[in-house]
Amino acid sequence: VNDLLVKIRNGSFRAIARAITQIENSDDAAMAIVSKLYKDGGHAHIIGITGPPGAGKSTLVNELAQLFAANGEMVAIVAVDPSSPFSGGALLGDRVRMLDLSNHPRVFIRSMASRGNLGGLASATAAVVHVFDAAHFDSILVETVGAGQAEVDIANNAHSTLVIEAPGMGDDVQSIKAGILEIADILVVNKADRRGAMRTAKSLEMMVDMGQAIGFGHHMPLALRKEMGETLASQTWRTPVLQTVANKGEGIKELYDVIGSHRRYLESSGEWRAREENRSRREMERLLQERFFASFQDVVPEAVRTDLVKAVVRRELDPYGAVNHLFERYKR
Ligand SMILES: Nc1nc2c(ncn2[C@@H]2O[C@H](COP(=O)(O)OP(=O)(O)O)[C@@H](O)[C@H]2O)c(=O)[nH]1
Ligand SMILES: [Mg+2]
Protein backbone atom coordinates (compact mmCIF):
# COMPACT_ATOMS: atom_id res chain seq x y z
CA VAL A 1 0.00 0.00 0.00
CA ASN A 2 2.77 2.45 0.88
CA ASP A 3 4.40 1.90 -2.49
CA LEU A 4 1.07 2.62 -4.15
CA LEU A 5 0.68 5.85 -2.14
CA VAL A 6 4.11 7.10 -3.18
CA LYS A 7 3.26 6.45 -6.81
CA ILE A 8 -0.07 8.25 -6.48
CA ARG A 9 1.65 11.30 -5.01
CA ASN A 10 3.99 11.22 -7.98
CA GLY A 11 1.00 11.22 -10.27
CA SER A 12 1.30 7.72 -11.72
CA PHE A 13 -1.83 7.02 -13.77
CA ARG A 14 -1.50 3.28 -13.22
CA ALA A 15 -1.29 3.70 -9.46
CA ILE A 16 -4.29 6.03 -9.48
CA ALA A 17 -6.30 3.54 -11.53
CA ARG A 18 -5.45 0.76 -9.09
CA ALA A 19 -6.39 2.90 -6.09
CA ILE A 20 -9.75 3.76 -7.63
CA THR A 21 -10.53 0.11 -8.27
CA GLN A 22 -9.71 -0.67 -4.64
CA ILE A 23 -11.93 2.19 -3.46
CA GLU A 24 -14.80 0.92 -5.60
CA ASN A 25 -14.43 -2.59 -4.24
CA SER A 26 -14.11 -1.95 -0.54
CA ASP A 27 -14.88 0.70 2.02
CA ASP A 28 -11.92 -0.46 4.09
CA ALA A 29 -9.57 0.13 1.18
CA ALA A 30 -11.10 3.58 0.67
CA MET A 31 -10.45 4.35 4.33
CA ALA A 32 -6.87 3.10 4.18
CA ILE A 33 -6.06 5.10 1.06
CA VAL A 34 -7.81 8.35 1.96
CA SER A 35 -6.46 8.40 5.52
CA LYS A 36 -2.92 8.31 4.13
CA LEU A 37 -3.38 10.72 1.23
CA TYR A 38 -5.79 13.30 2.55
CA LYS A 39 -3.12 15.69 3.81
CA ASP A 40 -1.60 15.90 0.33
CA GLY A 41 -4.80 17.33 -1.13
CA GLY A 42 -6.65 20.60 -0.83
CA HIS A 43 -5.45 22.30 -3.97
CA ALA A 44 -7.66 21.02 -6.78
CA HIS A 45 -10.62 22.92 -8.14
CA ILE A 46 -13.52 20.48 -8.00
CA ILE A 47 -16.07 21.21 -10.69
CA GLY A 48 -19.43 19.43 -10.75
CA ILE A 49 -21.28 19.10 -14.06
CA THR A 50 -24.88 17.99 -13.97
CA GLY A 51 -28.03 18.13 -16.06
CA PRO A 52 -30.48 15.87 -17.86
CA PRO A 53 -29.29 12.93 -19.97
CA GLY A 54 -28.48 13.92 -23.52
CA ALA A 55 -27.91 17.59 -22.76
CA GLY A 56 -24.32 17.21 -23.91
CA LYS A 57 -22.52 17.02 -20.57
CA SER A 58 -19.94 14.46 -21.66
CA THR A 59 -19.23 16.28 -24.91
CA LEU A 60 -18.80 19.53 -23.01
CA VAL A 61 -16.61 17.96 -20.33
CA ASN A 62 -14.45 16.48 -23.04
CA GLU A 63 -13.96 19.88 -24.67
CA LEU A 64 -13.31 21.60 -21.36
CA ALA A 65 -10.72 19.00 -20.37
CA GLN A 66 -8.84 19.54 -23.61
CA LEU A 67 -8.73 23.26 -22.91
CA PHE A 68 -7.54 22.74 -19.32
CA ALA A 69 -4.85 20.36 -20.58
CA ALA A 70 -3.81 22.72 -23.37
CA ASN A 71 -3.18 25.31 -20.67
CA GLY A 72 -0.80 22.93 -18.95
CA GLU A 73 -3.18 21.75 -16.26
CA MET A 74 -3.58 18.21 -15.02
CA VAL A 75 -7.26 17.38 -15.30
CA ALA A 76 -9.34 14.44 -14.12
CA ILE A 77 -12.78 13.49 -15.37
CA VAL A 78 -15.02 11.38 -13.15
CA ALA A 79 -18.28 10.37 -14.84
CA VAL A 80 -20.77 9.18 -12.24
CA ASP A 81 -23.98 7.41 -13.19
CA PRO A 82 -26.23 6.93 -10.17
CA SER A 83 -28.96 5.36 -12.29
CA SER A 84 -26.90 2.49 -13.58
CA PRO A 85 -26.05 -0.40 -11.28
CA PHE A 86 -23.90 -1.89 -14.02
CA SER A 87 -20.28 -0.97 -14.33
CA GLY A 88 -19.92 0.77 -17.65
CA GLY A 89 -23.45 0.26 -18.91
CA ALA A 90 -24.94 3.62 -19.74
CA LEU A 91 -21.54 5.23 -19.66
CA LEU A 92 -20.10 3.21 -22.47
CA GLY A 93 -21.20 5.87 -24.92
CA ASP A 94 -19.27 8.40 -22.89
CA ARG A 95 -16.17 6.27 -23.04
CA VAL A 96 -16.36 5.99 -26.79
CA ARG A 97 -16.81 9.71 -27.22
CA MET A 98 -14.00 10.45 -24.85
CA LEU A 99 -11.60 8.23 -26.70
CA ASP A 100 -9.71 11.16 -28.16
CA LEU A 101 -8.68 12.07 -24.64
CA SER A 102 -7.90 8.59 -23.42
CA ASN A 103 -4.22 8.77 -24.24
CA HIS A 104 -3.60 12.34 -23.21
CA PRO A 105 -0.76 12.53 -20.67
CA ARG A 106 -2.50 15.25 -18.64
CA VAL A 107 -6.06 13.91 -18.70
CA PHE A 108 -7.35 11.03 -16.59
CA ILE A 109 -10.82 9.68 -17.29
CA ARG A 110 -12.79 7.35 -15.09
CA SER A 111 -16.42 6.36 -14.94
CA MET A 112 -18.15 5.07 -11.84
CA ALA A 113 -21.48 3.31 -11.57
CA SER A 114 -23.73 2.65 -8.62
CA ARG A 115 -23.42 -0.64 -6.82
CA GLY A 116 -27.00 -0.36 -5.68
CA ASN A 117 -26.77 2.19 -2.95
CA LEU A 118 -26.49 5.86 -3.65
CA GLY A 119 -24.75 6.75 -0.43
CA GLY A 120 -21.97 4.31 -1.22
CA LEU A 121 -21.47 5.82 -4.65
CA ALA A 122 -21.30 9.34 -3.26
CA SER A 123 -18.69 8.29 -0.71
CA ALA A 124 -16.66 6.39 -3.29
CA THR A 125 -16.75 9.40 -5.59
CA ALA A 126 -15.56 11.68 -2.80
CA ALA A 127 -12.72 9.25 -2.03
CA VAL A 128 -11.70 9.16 -5.69
CA VAL A 129 -11.67 12.96 -5.75
CA HIS A 130 -9.32 12.91 -2.74
CA VAL A 131 -6.99 10.60 -4.68
CA PHE A 132 -6.85 12.96 -7.69
CA ASP A 133 -6.32 15.90 -5.36
CA ALA A 134 -3.41 14.15 -3.65
CA ALA A 135 -1.98 13.26 -7.05
CA HIS A 136 -1.77 17.02 -7.75
CA PHE A 137 -4.49 17.30 -10.36
CA ASP A 138 -5.39 20.96 -10.87
CA SER A 139 -9.00 20.45 -11.87
CA ILE A 140 -11.37 17.58 -11.23
CA LEU A 141 -14.48 17.48 -13.41
CA VAL A 142 -17.27 15.37 -11.92
CA GLU A 143 -20.08 14.61 -14.37
CA THR A 144 -23.36 13.28 -12.98
CA VAL A 145 -26.58 12.44 -14.72
CA GLY A 146 -29.30 14.64 -13.33
CA ALA A 147 -31.29 12.36 -11.05
CA GLY A 148 -32.57 14.52 -8.24
CA GLN A 149 -30.74 13.91 -5.00
CA ALA A 150 -27.60 12.93 -6.87
CA GLU A 151 -27.31 16.43 -8.31
CA VAL A 152 -27.45 17.94 -4.89
CA ASP A 153 -24.85 15.47 -3.59
CA ILE A 154 -22.55 16.45 -6.41
CA ALA A 155 -23.05 20.13 -5.73
CA ASN A 156 -22.18 19.54 -2.12
CA ASN A 157 -19.00 17.86 -3.24
CA ALA A 158 -17.90 20.52 -5.70
CA HIS A 159 -16.48 24.01 -5.43
CA SER A 160 -18.19 25.10 -8.63
CA THR A 161 -21.34 23.54 -10.05
CA LEU A 162 -22.27 23.76 -13.72
CA VAL A 163 -25.81 22.90 -14.72
CA ILE A 164 -26.18 22.00 -18.38
CA GLU A 165 -29.53 22.35 -20.10
CA ALA A 166 -30.49 22.01 -23.74
CA PRO A 167 -33.28 23.70 -25.69
CA GLY A 168 -36.37 21.70 -26.49
CA MET A 169 -36.27 19.78 -23.25
CA GLY A 170 -39.31 21.79 -22.23
CA ASP A 171 -38.80 25.50 -22.62
CA ASP A 172 -41.28 26.22 -19.90
CA VAL A 173 -39.80 27.93 -16.94
CA GLN A 174 -41.69 25.48 -14.75
CA SER A 175 -39.96 22.51 -16.32
CA ILE A 176 -36.62 23.65 -15.01
CA LYS A 177 -36.57 22.62 -11.41
CA ALA A 178 -35.89 25.31 -8.88
CA GLY A 179 -33.61 22.87 -7.07
CA ILE A 180 -31.31 22.88 -10.06
CA LEU A 181 -31.04 26.65 -10.05
CA GLU A 182 -30.29 26.61 -6.38
CA ILE A 183 -27.15 24.54 -6.89
CA ALA A 184 -25.99 26.17 -10.14
CA ASP A 185 -23.00 28.52 -10.07
CA ILE A 186 -22.91 28.57 -13.85
CA LEU A 187 -25.78 27.73 -16.18
CA VAL A 188 -25.07 26.45 -19.66
CA VAL A 189 -27.54 26.15 -22.51
CA ASN A 190 -25.78 23.64 -24.72
CA LYS A 191 -26.95 22.73 -28.24
CA ALA A 192 -27.23 26.44 -28.94
CA ASP A 193 -27.32 25.45 -32.61
CA ARG A 194 -30.85 24.19 -31.99
CA ARG A 195 -34.06 26.17 -32.18
CA GLY A 196 -35.25 27.70 -28.96
CA ALA A 197 -31.81 28.07 -27.36
CA MET A 198 -32.26 31.79 -26.95
CA ARG A 199 -35.64 31.26 -25.34
CA THR A 200 -34.29 28.71 -22.90
CA ALA A 201 -31.43 31.06 -22.02
CA LYS A 202 -33.86 33.93 -21.45
CA SER A 203 -36.04 31.78 -19.20
CA LEU A 204 -33.02 30.81 -17.16
CA GLU A 205 -31.86 34.43 -16.92
CA MET A 206 -35.26 35.35 -15.61
CA MET A 207 -35.15 32.63 -13.00
CA VAL A 208 -31.68 33.68 -11.93
CA ASP A 209 -32.96 37.23 -11.44
CA MET A 210 -35.83 35.98 -9.33
CA GLY A 211 -33.63 33.62 -7.35
CA GLN A 212 -30.93 36.20 -6.70
CA ALA A 213 -33.12 37.93 -4.18
CA ILE A 214 -33.39 34.86 -1.98
CA GLY A 215 -29.75 33.86 -2.05
CA PHE A 216 -29.51 31.22 -4.78
CA GLY A 217 -26.08 30.40 -6.09
CA HIS A 218 -24.79 29.66 -2.63
CA HIS A 219 -24.94 26.23 -1.13
CA MET A 220 -25.65 27.57 2.28
CA PRO A 221 -28.65 29.64 3.24
CA LEU A 222 -27.87 33.28 3.78
CA ALA A 223 -28.83 33.11 7.43
CA LEU A 224 -26.35 30.33 8.07
CA ARG A 225 -23.55 32.16 6.32
CA LYS A 226 -24.25 35.25 8.40
CA GLU A 227 -24.14 33.13 11.48
CA MET A 228 -20.67 32.04 10.43
CA GLY A 229 -19.59 35.65 10.56
CA GLU A 230 -19.06 36.11 6.86
CA THR A 231 -19.21 39.46 5.22
CA LEU A 232 -20.43 38.69 1.77
CA ALA A 233 -22.49 41.81 1.34
CA SER A 234 -20.03 43.47 -1.00
CA GLN A 235 -19.25 40.39 -3.02
CA THR A 236 -21.91 38.34 -4.69
CA TRP A 237 -21.91 36.00 -7.65
CA ARG A 238 -24.62 36.33 -10.22
CA THR A 239 -25.07 32.94 -11.87
CA PRO A 240 -24.20 33.56 -15.53
CA VAL A 241 -26.10 31.87 -18.36
CA LEU A 242 -23.86 30.78 -21.23
CA GLN A 243 -24.62 29.21 -24.57
CA THR A 244 -22.44 26.52 -26.11
CA VAL A 245 -22.32 24.14 -29.04
CA ALA A 246 -20.19 21.49 -27.42
CA ASN A 247 -19.82 19.17 -30.40
CA LYS A 248 -18.35 22.06 -32.39
CA GLY A 249 -16.31 23.49 -29.56
CA GLU A 250 -18.24 26.78 -29.64
CA GLY A 251 -18.49 28.82 -26.46
CA ILE A 252 -16.08 26.55 -24.59
CA LYS A 253 -13.38 29.19 -24.20
CA GLU A 254 -15.93 31.58 -22.66
CA LEU A 255 -17.11 28.85 -20.31
CA TYR A 256 -13.52 28.06 -19.36
CA ASP A 257 -12.92 31.72 -18.51
CA VAL A 258 -16.10 31.93 -16.42
CA ILE A 259 -15.03 28.83 -14.47
CA GLY A 260 -11.75 30.60 -13.72
CA SER A 261 -13.64 33.70 -12.61
CA HIS A 262 -15.80 31.63 -10.31
CA ARG A 263 -12.76 30.09 -8.68
CA ARG A 264 -11.29 33.55 -8.10
CA TYR A 265 -14.61 34.76 -6.73
CA LEU A 266 -14.76 31.83 -4.31
CA GLU A 267 -11.28 32.57 -3.06
CA SER A 268 -11.60 36.32 -2.68
CA SER A 269 -15.05 36.25 -1.07
CA GLY A 270 -14.33 33.65 1.57
CA GLU A 271 -16.89 31.37 -0.06
CA TRP A 272 -14.18 28.81 -0.86
CA ARG A 273 -13.62 28.19 2.83
CA ALA A 274 -17.34 28.08 3.50
CA ARG A 275 -17.78 25.46 0.82
CA GLU A 276 -14.84 23.44 2.06
CA GLU A 277 -16.49 23.39 5.45
CA ASN A 278 -19.81 22.39 3.91
CA ARG A 279 -18.15 19.66 1.85
CA SER A 280 -16.28 18.24 4.80
CA ARG A 281 -19.33 18.28 7.01
CA ARG A 282 -21.48 16.49 4.42
CA GLU A 283 -18.82 13.91 3.74
CA MET A 284 -18.35 13.17 7.42
CA GLU A 285 -22.08 12.94 8.04
CA ARG A 286 -22.49 10.54 5.14
CA LEU A 287 -19.63 8.35 6.34
CA LEU A 288 -21.02 8.43 9.84
CA GLN A 289 -24.44 7.32 8.61
CA GLU A 290 -22.89 4.49 6.66
CA ARG A 291 -20.85 3.42 9.67
CA PHE A 292 -23.84 3.54 12.01
CA PHE A 293 -26.00 1.54 9.67
CA ALA A 294 -23.30 -1.06 9.04
CA SER A 295 -22.81 -1.39 12.78
CA PHE A 296 -26.57 -1.71 13.24
CA GLN A 297 -26.72 -4.45 10.63
CA ASP A 298 -23.93 -6.28 12.44
CA VAL A 299 -25.64 -6.09 15.81
CA VAL A 300 -29.29 -6.72 14.95
CA PRO A 301 -29.83 -9.93 12.96
CA GLU A 302 -31.60 -9.72 9.63
CA ALA A 303 -34.28 -12.11 10.90
CA VAL A 304 -35.25 -9.71 13.68
CA ARG A 305 -35.61 -6.87 11.23
CA THR A 306 -37.70 -8.98 8.87
CA ASP A 307 -40.01 -10.09 11.69
CA LEU A 308 -40.63 -6.48 12.62
CA VAL A 309 -41.37 -5.53 9.02
CA LYS A 310 -43.97 -8.30 8.94
CA ALA A 311 -45.48 -7.13 12.21
CA VAL A 312 -45.82 -3.63 10.74
CA VAL A 313 -47.49 -5.04 7.63
CA ARG A 314 -49.96 -6.94 9.84
CA ARG A 315 -50.54 -3.68 11.75
CA GLU A 316 -49.61 -5.30 15.02
CA LEU A 317 -46.97 -2.64 15.30
CA ASP A 318 -46.48 0.80 13.82
CA PRO A 319 -43.25 1.84 12.05
CA TYR A 320 -42.18 4.09 14.94
CA GLY A 321 -42.75 1.31 17.44
CA ALA A 322 -40.80 -1.11 15.28
CA VAL A 323 -37.87 1.26 15.08
CA ASN A 324 -38.01 1.72 18.86
CA HIS A 325 -37.65 -2.04 19.23
CA LEU A 326 -34.74 -2.11 16.80
CA PHE A 327 -33.01 0.77 18.48
CA GLU A 328 -33.39 -0.75 21.96
CA ARG A 329 -32.02 -4.00 20.61
CA TYR A 330 -29.07 -2.13 19.09
CA LYS A 331 -28.24 -0.28 22.30
CA ARG A 332 -28.24 -3.44 24.42
N1 LIG B 1 -26.66 19.54 -32.06
C1 LIG B 1 -25.86 19.39 -31.02
N2 LIG B 1 -25.60 18.16 -30.54
C2 LIG B 1 -24.77 18.04 -29.47
C3 LIG B 1 -24.18 19.15 -28.86
N3 LIG B 1 -23.43 18.72 -27.81
C4 LIG B 1 -23.54 17.38 -27.78
N4 LIG B 1 -24.34 16.96 -28.78
C5 LIG B 1 -24.74 15.57 -29.08
O1 LIG B 1 -25.76 15.20 -28.14
C6 LIG B 1 -25.66 13.81 -27.82
C7 LIG B 1 -25.58 13.61 -26.30
O2 LIG B 1 -24.35 14.12 -25.84
P1 LIG B 1 -23.66 13.66 -24.48
O3 LIG B 1 -22.45 14.48 -24.33
O4 LIG B 1 -23.48 12.18 -24.45
O5 LIG B 1 -24.79 14.06 -23.43
P2 LIG B 1 -24.87 13.71 -21.86
O6 LIG B 1 -25.82 12.59 -21.71
O7 LIG B 1 -25.41 14.95 -21.21
O8 LIG B 1 -23.50 13.36 -21.37
C8 LIG B 1 -24.44 13.30 -28.58
O9 LIG B 1 -24.86 12.68 -29.76
C9 LIG B 1 -23.65 14.57 -28.89
O10 LIG B 1 -22.87 14.44 -30.02
C10 LIG B 1 -24.47 20.46 -29.38
O11 LIG B 1 -24.01 21.49 -28.90
N5 LIG B 1 -25.31 20.50 -30.47
MG1 LIG C 1 -22.74 11.75 -20.28
PDB file of C-alpha atoms and ligand atoms in Angstrom, residues 54 56-59 79 91 94 97 143 145, ligand 2:
ATOM      1  CA  GLY A  54     -28.478  13.917 -23.521  1.00  0.00           C
ATOM      2  CA  GLY A  56     -24.317  17.205 -23.915  1.00  0.00           C
ATOM      3  CA  LYS A  57     -22.521  17.024 -20.573  1.00  0.00           C
ATOM      4  CA  SER A  58     -19.939  14.457 -21.663  1.00  0.00           C
ATOM      5  CA  THR A  59     -19.226  16.284 -24.910  1.00  0.00           C
ATOM      6  CA  ALA A  79     -18.275  10.367 -14.842  1.00  0.00           C
ATOM      7  CA  LEU A  91     -21.544   5.234 -19.661  1.00  0.00           C
ATOM      8  CA  ASP A  94     -19.271   8.399 -22.890  1.00  0.00           C
ATOM      9  CA  ARG A  97     -16.812   9.710 -27.221  1.00  0.00           C
ATOM     10  CA  GLU A 143     -20.081  14.615 -14.370  1.00  0.00           C
ATOM     11  CA  VAL A 145     -26.580  12.440 -14.722  1.00  0.00           C
TER      12      VAL A 145
HETATM   13 MG    MG B   2     -22.737  11.751 -20.281  1.00  0.00          MG
END
